[in-house]
Amino acid sequence: EDKVVQSPLSLVVHEGDTVTLNCSYEVTNFRSLLWYKQEKKAPTFLFMLTSSGIEKKSGRLSSILDKKELFSILNITATQTGDSAVYLCAVAPDYGQNFVFGPGTRLSVLP
Amino acid sequence: EAQVTQNPRYLITVTGKKLTVTCSQNMNHEYMSWYRQDPGLGLRQIYYSMNVEVTDKGDVPEGYKVSRKEKRNFPLILESPSPNQTSLYFCASRFFGQTDSNQPQHFGDGTRLSIL
């Protein structure tokens, strides 16, 4: 059975801290791994990773994929209260298959 | 503006009363899907569609129906809703084809259903 596991499930930090969120997966077919940020409404797209070892960056956020060890990390440096959200990891399958999402990591950044 | 639109945003209804949640996208995406989100379980796919008249079951299809008669619309139908279908539902879409299959999904704002 395909599955995506995220850890931790919940995390509370203070502004300025750096956090690392983890995502591991076991899927039959793998095409790419995606990270989403979900605040009060729809998940919004952050990164798509398809190749091992190539870091994607966007401001204070960065992510990298290890296809050999089947995991990815999402780093957030100098966290701000606006980073408080649920971060979702999903694996996009090969042609014709459905996406598999992890349970999410709830990040709370305190002022 | 490119968007995925779901209606209604909130609905409270009773067991057994048929309901439909509409989903429409204006990005000419081939792939559309429905998810439900429950605490501790994350997003679970209900049904998806790779193009008009092509639909397939996701992980939790029981109690749901879908149709894809037009490219832009993908309604979710609950013929006889039950309390265990109380959840937050998301519709999503993306490009899909042999060259576009590696594209992120765009999500609607969600529909919160309460079945009493």
Short mmCIF file of C-alpha atoms in Angstrom, two decimals, chain A residues 36-44 84-88, chain B residues 37 43 88 90:
data_model
loop_
_atom_site.label_atom_id
_atom_site.label_comp_id
_atom_site.label_asym_id
_atom_site.label_seq_id
_atom_site.Cartn_x
_atom_site.Cartn_y
_atom_site.Cartn_z
CA TYR A 36 2.09 22.46 0.09
CA LYS A 37 1.30 25.03 2.76
CA GLN A 38 -2.24 25.04 4.12
CA GLU A 39 -3.46 27.90 6.26
CA LYS A 40 -7.16 28.34 6.72
CA LYS A 41 -8.28 27.33 3.28
CA ALA A 42 -6.86 25.63 0.21
CA PRO A 43 -3.36 24.14 0.16
CA THR A 44 -1.01 26.37 -1.78
CA SER A 84 2.16 29.06 11.02
CA ALA A 85 0.26 26.52 8.92
CA VAL A 86 -0.08 22.85 8.13
CA TYR A 87 2.61 21.69 5.72
CA LEU A 88 1.56 18.85 3.46
CA GLN B 37 -9.56 16.05 4.77
CA LEU B 43 -5.95 14.53 2.46
CA LEU B 88 -13.76 19.15 4.66
CA PHE B 90 -11.29 19.90 -1.64
#
